[in-house]
JSON list of C-alpha atoms in Angstrom, two decimals:
[
{"chain": "A", "resi": 28, "resn": "UNK", "atom": "CA", "xyz": [84.56, 7.87, 13.13]},
{"chain": "A", "resi": 29, "resn": "UNK", "atom": "CA", "xyz": [82.60, 10.30, 11.20]},
{"chain": "A", "resi": 30, "resn": "UNK", "atom": "CA", "xyz": [82.16, 13.76, 12.43]},
{"chain": "A", "resi": 31, "resn": "UNK", "atom": "CA", "xyz": [78.47, 13.93, 11.54]},
{"chain": "A", "resi": 32, "resn": "UNK", "atom": "CA", "xyz": [76.10, 11.31, 12.78]},
{"chain": "A", "resi": 33, "resn": "UNK", "atom": "CA", "xyz": [72.73, 10.67, 11.23]},
{"chain": "A", "resi": 34, "resn": "UNK", "atom": "CA", "xyz": [69.93, 11.48, 13.60]},
{"chain": "A", "resi": 35, "resn": "UNK", "atom": "CA", "xyz": [67.25, 8.88, 13.89]},
{"chain": "A", "resi": 36, "resn": "UNK", "atom": "CA", "xyz": [63.96, 10.43, 12.95]},
{"chain": "A", "resi": 37, "resn": "UNK", "atom": "CA", "xyz": [60.76, 9.32, 14.63]},
{"chain": "A", "resi": 38, "resn": "UNK", "atom": "CA", "xyz": [57.30, 9.43, 13.20]},
{"chain": "A", "resi": 39, "resn": "UNK", "atom": "CA", "xyz": [56.48, 12.75, 11.55]},
{"chain": "A", "resi": 40, "resn": "UNK", "atom": "CA", "xyz": [53.80, 14.90, 13.24]},
{"chain": "A", "resi": 41, "resn": "UNK", "atom": "CA", "xyz": [50.26, 14.70, 11.95]},
{"chain": "A", "resi": 42, "resn": "UNK", "atom": "CA", "xyz": [49.40, 17.62, 9.75]},
{"chain": "A", "resi": 43, "resn": "UNK", "atom": "CA", "xyz": [46.42, 19.43, 11.30]},
{"chain": "A", "resi": 44, "resn": "UNK", "atom": "CA", "xyz": [46.20, 22.27, 8.80]},
{"chain": "A", "resi": 45, "resn": "UNK", "atom": "CA", "xyz": [42.95, 20.92, 7.25]},
{"chain": "A", "resi": 46, "resn": "UNK", "atom": "CA", "xyz": [41.27, 20.22, 10.61]},
{"chain": "A", "resi": 47, "resn": "UNK", "atom": "CA", "xyz": [39.38, 23.56, 10.88]},
{"chain": "A", "resi": 48, "resn": "UNK", "atom": "CA", "xyz": [38.06, 23.12, 7.34]},
{"chain": "A", "resi": 49, "resn": "UNK", "atom": "CA", "xyz": [36.73, 19.65, 8.18]},
{"chain": "A", "resi": 50, "resn": "UNK", "atom": "CA", "xyz": [35.12, 20.87, 11.41]},
{"chain": "A", "resi": 51, "resn": "UNK", "atom": "CA", "xyz": [33.34, 23.74, 9.68]},
{"chain": "A", "resi": 52, "resn": "UNK", "atom": "CA", "xyz": [32.24, 21.47, 6.84]},
{"chain": "A", "resi": 53, "resn": "UNK", "atom": "CA", "xyz": [30.64, 19.06, 9.35]},
{"chain": "A", "resi": 54, "resn": "UNK", "atom": "CA", "xyz": [29.04, 21.96, 11.23]},
{"chain": "A", "resi": 55, "resn": "UNK", "atom": "CA", "xyz": [27.58, 23.35, 8.01]},
{"chain": "A", "resi": 56, "resn": "UNK", "atom": "CA", "xyz": [26.30, 19.91, 6.99]},
{"chain": "A", "resi": 57, "resn": "UNK", "atom": "CA", "xyz": [24.43, 19.39, 10.27]},
{"chain": "A", "resi": 58, "resn": "UNK", "atom": "CA", "xyz": [23.03, 22.93, 10.21]},
{"chain": "A", "resi": 59, "resn": "UNK", "atom": "CA", "xyz": [21.59, 22.37, 6.74]},
{"chain": "A", "resi": 60, "resn": "UNK", "atom": "CA", "xyz": [20.18, 18.88, 7.28]},
{"chain": "A", "resi": 61, "resn": "UNK", "atom": "CA", "xyz": [18.68, 19.28, 10.75]},
{"chain": "A", "resi": 62, "resn": "UNK", "atom": "CA", "xyz": [14.99, 20.05, 10.99]},
{"chain": "A", "resi": 63, "resn": "UNK", "atom": "CA", "xyz": [13.50, 21.78, 13.97]},
{"chain": "A", "resi": 64, "resn": "UNK", "atom": "CA", "xyz": [10.39, 20.50, 15.69]},
{"chain": "A", "resi": 65, "resn": "UNK", "atom": "CA", "xyz": [7.49, 22.77, 14.79]},
{"chain": "A", "resi": 66, "resn": "UNK", "atom": "CA", "xyz": [5.35, 22.15, 17.88]},
{"chain": "A", "resi": 67, "resn": "UNK", "atom": "CA", "xyz": [6.13, 21.41, 21.50]},
{"chain": "A", "resi": 68, "resn": "UNK", "atom": "CA", "xyz": [4.14, 18.45, 22.73]},
{"chain": "A", "resi": 69, "resn": "UNK", "atom": "CA", "xyz": [1.87, 19.34, 25.64]},
{"chain": "A", "resi": 70, "resn": "UNK", "atom": "CA", "xyz": [0.64, 15.77, 25.76]},
{"chain": "A", "resi": 71, "resn": "UNK", "atom": "CA", "xyz": [2.81, 12.81, 26.62]},
{"chain": "A", "resi": 72, "resn": "UNK", "atom": "CA", "xyz": [4.62, 11.39, 23.64]},
{"chain": "A", "resi": 73, "resn": "UNK", "atom": "CA", "xyz": [1.87, 9.27, 22.06]},
{"chain": "A", "resi": 74, "resn": "UNK", "atom": "CA", "xyz": [2.39, 5.53, 22.03]},
{"chain": "A", "resi": 75, "resn": "UNK", "atom": "CA", "xyz": [1.01, 4.90, 18.58]},
{"chain": "A", "resi": 76, "resn": "UNK", "atom": "CA", "xyz": [-0.91, 1.73, 17.76]},
{"chain": "A", "resi": 77, "resn": "UNK", "atom": "CA", "xyz": [0.87, -0.71, 15.48]},
{"chain": "A", "resi": 78, "resn": "UNK", "atom": "CA", "xyz": [-0.20, -1.71, 11.98]},
{"chain": "A", "resi": 79, "resn": "UNK", "atom": "CA", "xyz": [1.07, -4.15, 9.37]},
{"chain": "A", "resi": 80, "resn": "UNK", "atom": "CA", "xyz": [0.43, -1.93, 6.35]},
{"chain": "A", "resi": 81, "resn": "UNK", "atom": "CA", "xyz": [1.88, 1.56, 6.86]},
{"chain": "A", "resi": 82, "resn": "UNK", "atom": "CA", "xyz": [2.60, 4.24, 4.28]},
{"chain": "A", "resi": 83, "resn": "UNK", "atom": "CA", "xyz": [4.57, 7.45, 4.66]},
{"chain": "A", "resi": 84, "resn": "UNK", "atom": "CA", "xyz": [2.83, 10.73, 4.01]},
{"chain": "A", "resi": 85, "resn": "UNK", "atom": "CA", "xyz": [4.02, 12.79, 1.08]},
{"chain": "A", "resi": 86, "resn": "UNK", "atom": "CA", "xyz": [4.01, 16.59, 0.99]},
{"chain": "A", "resi": 87, "resn": "UNK", "atom": "CA", "xyz": [4.42, 17.15, 4.72]},
{"chain": "A", "resi": 88, "resn": "UNK", "atom": "CA", "xyz": [3.80, 20.85, 4.22]},
{"chain": "A", "resi": 89, "resn": "UNK", "atom": "CA", "xyz": [0.17, 20.01, 3.39]},
{"chain": "A", "resi": 90, "resn": "UNK", "atom": "CA", "xyz": [-0.37, 17.93, 6.54]},
{"chain": "A", "resi": 91, "resn": "UNK", "atom": "CA", "xyz": [-2.09, 19.34, 9.64]},
{"chain": "A", "resi": 92, "resn": "UNK", "atom": "CA", "xyz": [-1.42, 17.20, 12.72]},
{"chain": "A", "resi": 93, "resn": "UNK", "atom": "CA", "xyz": [-3.81, 16.71, 15.61]},
{"chain": "A", "resi": 94, "resn": "UNK", "atom": "CA", "xyz": [-2.38, 14.99, 18.70]},
{"chain": "A", "resi": 95, "resn": "UNK", "atom": "CA", "xyz": [-4.64, 13.03, 21.06]},
{"chain": "A", "resi": 96, "resn": "UNK", "atom": "CA", "xyz": [-3.36, 11.62, 24.30]},
{"chain": "A", "resi": 97, "resn": "UNK", "atom": "CA", "xyz": [-2.73, 12.10, 27.97]},
{"chain": "A", "resi": 98, "resn": "UNK", "atom": "CA", "xyz": [-1.99, 15.68, 29.01]},
{"chain": "A", "resi": 99, "resn": "UNK", "atom": "CA", "xyz": [1.20, 16.13, 30.99]},
{"chain": "A", "resi": 100, "resn": "UNK", "atom": "CA", "xyz": [0.34, 19.67, 32.12]},
{"chain": "A", "resi": 101, "resn": "UNK", "atom": "CA", "xyz": [-2.67, 20.47, 34.27]},
{"chain": "A", "resi": 102, "resn": "UNK", "atom": "CA", "xyz": [-4.72, 23.06, 32.40]},
{"chain": "A", "resi": 103, "resn": "UNK", "atom": "CA", "xyz": [-8.34, 24.07, 32.27]},
{"chain": "A", "resi": 104, "resn": "UNK", "atom": "CA", "xyz": [-9.21, 20.88, 30.37]},
{"chain": "A", "resi": 105, "resn": "UNK", "atom": "CA", "xyz": [-7.69, 18.66, 33.08]},
{"chain": "A", "resi": 106, "resn": "UNK", "atom": "CA", "xyz": [-5.56, 15.58, 32.61]},
{"chain": "A", "resi": 107, "resn": "UNK", "atom": "CA", "xyz": [-6.40, 12.21, 31.14]},
{"chain": "A", "resi": 108, "resn": "UNK", "atom": "CA", "xyz": [-6.24, 10.34, 27.84]},
{"chain": "A", "resi": 109, "resn": "UNK", "atom": "CA", "xyz": [-8.83, 12.47, 26.06]},
{"chain": "A", "resi": 110, "resn": "UNK", "atom": "CA", "xyz": [-6.81, 15.67, 25.52]},
{"chain": "A", "resi": 111, "resn": "UNK", "atom": "CA", "xyz": [-6.43, 17.20, 22.05]},
{"chain": "A", "resi": 112, "resn": "UNK", "atom": "CA", "xyz": [-3.44, 19.30, 21.03]},
{"chain": "A", "resi": 113, "resn": "UNK", "atom": "CA", "xyz": [-3.65, 21.71, 18.12]},
{"chain": "A", "resi": 114, "resn": "UNK", "atom": "CA", "xyz": [-0.35, 23.45, 17.36]},
{"chain": "A", "resi": 115, "resn": "UNK", "atom": "CA", "xyz": [1.08, 24.38, 20.76]},
{"chain": "A", "resi": 116, "resn": "UNK", "atom": "CA", "xyz": [-2.01, 24.39, 22.95]},
{"chain": "A", "resi": 117, "resn": "UNK", "atom": "CA", "xyz": [-4.44, 21.97, 24.52]},
{"chain": "A", "resi": 118, "resn": "UNK", "atom": "CA", "xyz": [-7.85, 22.40, 22.91]},
{"chain": "A", "resi": 119, "resn": "UNK", "atom": "CA", "xyz": [-11.25, 20.79, 22.64]},
{"chain": "A", "resi": 120, "resn": "UNK", "atom": "CA", "xyz": [-12.95, 19.23, 19.65]},
{"chain": "A", "resi": 121, "resn": "UNK", "atom": "CA", "xyz": [-14.85, 22.51, 19.16]},
{"chain": "A", "resi": 122, "resn": "UNK", "atom": "CA", "xyz": [-11.55, 24.20, 18.17]},
{"chain": "A", "resi": 123, "resn": "UNK", "atom": "CA", "xyz": [-10.77, 21.76, 15.34]},
{"chain": "A", "resi": 124, "resn": "UNK", "atom": "CA", "xyz": [-12.71, 23.59, 12.56]},
{"chain": "A", "resi": 125, "resn": "UNK", "atom": "CA", "xyz": [-10.92, 26.88, 13.27]},
{"chain": "A", "resi": 126, "resn": "UNK", "atom": "CA", "xyz": [-7.59, 25.02, 13.24]},
{"chain": "A", "resi": 127, "resn": "UNK", "atom": "CA", "xyz": [-8.30, 23.55, 9.79]},
{"chain": "A", "resi": 128, "resn": "UNK", "atom": "CA", "xyz": [-9.57, 26.84, 8.35]},
{"chain": "A", "resi": 129, "resn": "UNK", "atom": "CA", "xyz": [-6.44, 28.58, 9.65]},
{"chain": "A", "resi": 130, "resn": "UNK", "atom": "CA", "xyz": [-4.26, 25.92, 8.00]},
{"chain": "A", "resi": 131, "resn": "UNK", "atom": "CA", "xyz": [-6.11, 26.38, 4.71]},
{"chain": "A", "resi": 132, "resn": "UNK", "atom": "CA", "xyz": [-5.35, 30.11, 4.68]},
{"chain": "A", "resi": 133, "resn": "UNK", "atom": "CA", "xyz": [-1.62, 29.35, 4.73]},
{"chain": "A", "resi": 134, "resn": "UNK", "atom": "CA", "xyz": [-1.60, 27.37, 1.45]},
{"chain": "A", "resi": 135, "resn": "UNK", "atom": "CA", "xyz": [-2.61, 28.31, -2.06]},
{"chain": "A", "resi": 136, "resn": "UNK", "atom": "CA", "xyz": [-6.14, 27.62, -3.28]},
{"chain": "A", "resi": 137, "resn": "UNK", "atom": "CA", "xyz": [-4.88, 24.98, -5.73]},
{"chain": "A", "resi": 138, "resn": "UNK", "atom": "CA", "xyz": [-3.29, 22.93, -2.92]},
{"chain": "A", "resi": 139, "resn": "UNK", "atom": "CA", "xyz": [-6.35, 22.89, -0.60]},
{"chain": "A", "resi": 140, "resn": "UNK", "atom": "CA", "xyz": [-7.79, 19.65, -2.11]},
{"chain": "A", "resi": 141, "resn": "UNK", "atom": "CA", "xyz": [-4.49, 17.90, -1.38]},
{"chain": "A", "resi": 142, "resn": "UNK", "atom": "CA", "xyz": [-4.41, 18.85, 2.31]},
{"chain": "A", "resi": 143, "resn": "UNK", "atom": "CA", "xyz": [-4.43, 15.94, 4.75]},
{"chain": "A", "resi": 144, "resn": "UNK", "atom": "CA", "xyz": [-5.27, 15.88, 8.44]},
{"chain": "A", "resi": 145, "resn": "UNK", "atom": "CA", "xyz": [-3.11, 13.48, 10.43]},
{"chain": "A", "resi": 146, "resn": "UNK", "atom": "CA", "xyz": [-4.39, 12.21, 13.77]},
{"chain": "A", "resi": 147, "resn": "UNK", "atom": "CA", "xyz": [-1.68, 10.95, 16.10]},
{"chain": "A", "resi": 148, "resn": "UNK", "atom": "CA", "xyz": [-3.62, 9.29, 18.88]},
{"chain": "A", "resi": 149, "resn": "UNK", "atom": "CA", "xyz": [-2.25, 7.34, 21.81]},
{"chain": "A", "resi": 150, "resn": "UNK", "atom": "CA", "xyz": [-3.35, 3.71, 21.89]},
{"chain": "A", "resi": 151, "resn": "UNK", "atom": "CA", "xyz": [-5.07, 4.39, 25.24]},
{"chain": "A", "resi": 152, "resn": "UNK", "atom": "CA", "xyz": [-7.14, 7.27, 23.80]},
{"chain": "A", "resi": 153, "resn": "UNK", "atom": "CA", "xyz": [-10.91, 7.15, 23.83]},
{"chain": "A", "resi": 154, "resn": "UNK", "atom": "CA", "xyz": [-12.51, 6.35, 20.46]},
{"chain": "A", "resi": 155, "resn": "UNK", "atom": "CA", "xyz": [-15.28, 8.84, 21.24]},
{"chain": "A", "resi": 156, "resn": "UNK", "atom": "CA", "xyz": [-12.74, 11.69, 21.21]},
{"chain": "A", "resi": 157, "resn": "UNK", "atom": "CA", "xyz": [-11.45, 10.61, 17.80]},
{"chain": "A", "resi": 158, "resn": "UNK", "atom": "CA", "xyz": [-15.03, 10.34, 16.52]},
{"chain": "A", "resi": 159, "resn": "UNK", "atom": "CA", "xyz": [-15.75, 13.88, 17.74]},
{"chain": "A", "resi": 160, "resn": "UNK", "atom": "CA", "xyz": [-12.69, 15.11, 15.83]},
{"chain": "A", "resi": 161, "resn": "UNK", "atom": "CA", "xyz": [-13.81, 13.28, 12.68]},
{"chain": "A", "resi": 162, "resn": "UNK", "atom": "CA", "xyz": [-17.27, 14.86, 12.88]},
{"chain": "A", "resi": 163, "resn": "UNK", "atom": "CA", "xyz": [-15.77, 18.33, 13.25]},
{"chain": "A", "resi": 164, "resn": "UNK", "atom": "CA", "xyz": [-13.48, 17.66, 10.28]},
{"chain": "A", "resi": 165, "resn": "UNK", "atom": "CA", "xyz": [-16.50, 16.58, 8.24]},
{"chain": "A", "resi": 166, "resn": "UNK", "atom": "CA", "xyz": [-18.21, 19.90, 9.07]},
{"chain": "A", "resi": 167, "resn": "UNK", "atom": "CA", "xyz": [-15.38, 21.86, 7.38]},
{"chain": "A", "resi": 168, "resn": "UNK", "atom": "CA", "xyz": [-15.08, 19.38, 4.49]},
{"chain": "A", "resi": 169, "resn": "UNK", "atom": "CA", "xyz": [-11.62, 18.10, 5.54]},
{"chain": "A", "resi": 170, "resn": "UNK", "atom": "CA", "xyz": [-12.21, 14.55, 4.36]},
{"chain": "A", "resi": 171, "resn": "UNK", "atom": "CA", "xyz": [-8.62, 13.33, 3.84]},
{"chain": "A", "resi": 172, "resn": "UNK", "atom": "CA", "xyz": [-7.68, 11.86, 7.21]},
{"chain": "A", "resi": 173, "resn": "UNK", "atom": "CA", "xyz": [-4.58, 9.87, 8.06]},
{"chain": "A", "resi": 174, "resn": "UNK", "atom": "CA", "xyz": [-4.22, 7.89, 11.27]},
{"chain": "A", "resi": 175, "resn": "UNK", "atom": "CA", "xyz": [-0.62, 7.60, 12.41]},
{"chain": "A", "resi": 176, "resn": "UNK", "atom": "CA", "xyz": [0.60, 4.17, 13.47]},
{"chain": "A", "resi": 177, "resn": "UNK", "atom": "CA", "xyz": [3.89, 2.47, 14.17]},
{"chain": "A", "resi": 178, "resn": "UNK", "atom": "CA", "xyz": [5.08, -0.44, 12.07]},
{"chain": "A", "resi": 179, "resn": "UNK", "atom": "CA", "xyz": [4.25, -3.75, 13.70]},
{"chain": "A", "resi": 180, "resn": "UNK", "atom": "CA", "xyz": [4.58, -7.40, 12.88]}
]
């Protein structure tokens, strides 16, 4: 018999030296690609109407969004499907011109003609409220209006 026996080796251990590098690379990737929501919705998440022909908006930095729907917080304007949200507060249609003028001051004068107002209205919203918003937008010469809709069949 031999004095030295060969030891049977099992599976080698997994090398985890590169694991911290991979974890930090994934963390960095998600930090760079994640976008934060700009406004907190004070109305219930709008159930958008559906449409067969939808088109995505370009230049999202030039889009001012007006939400119309049911308020989920009782405020001075009450609750119901005719609430308007501008930025982070519930407002009335009388506040729409000031909202648009404020948005125009944040962009250069050359980009003002390309600004679009997007109306995200719940399918249960009153058409009269949307008409009031359109009239107020006409008063401040904000004539490019986009109505948000979900893709339907």
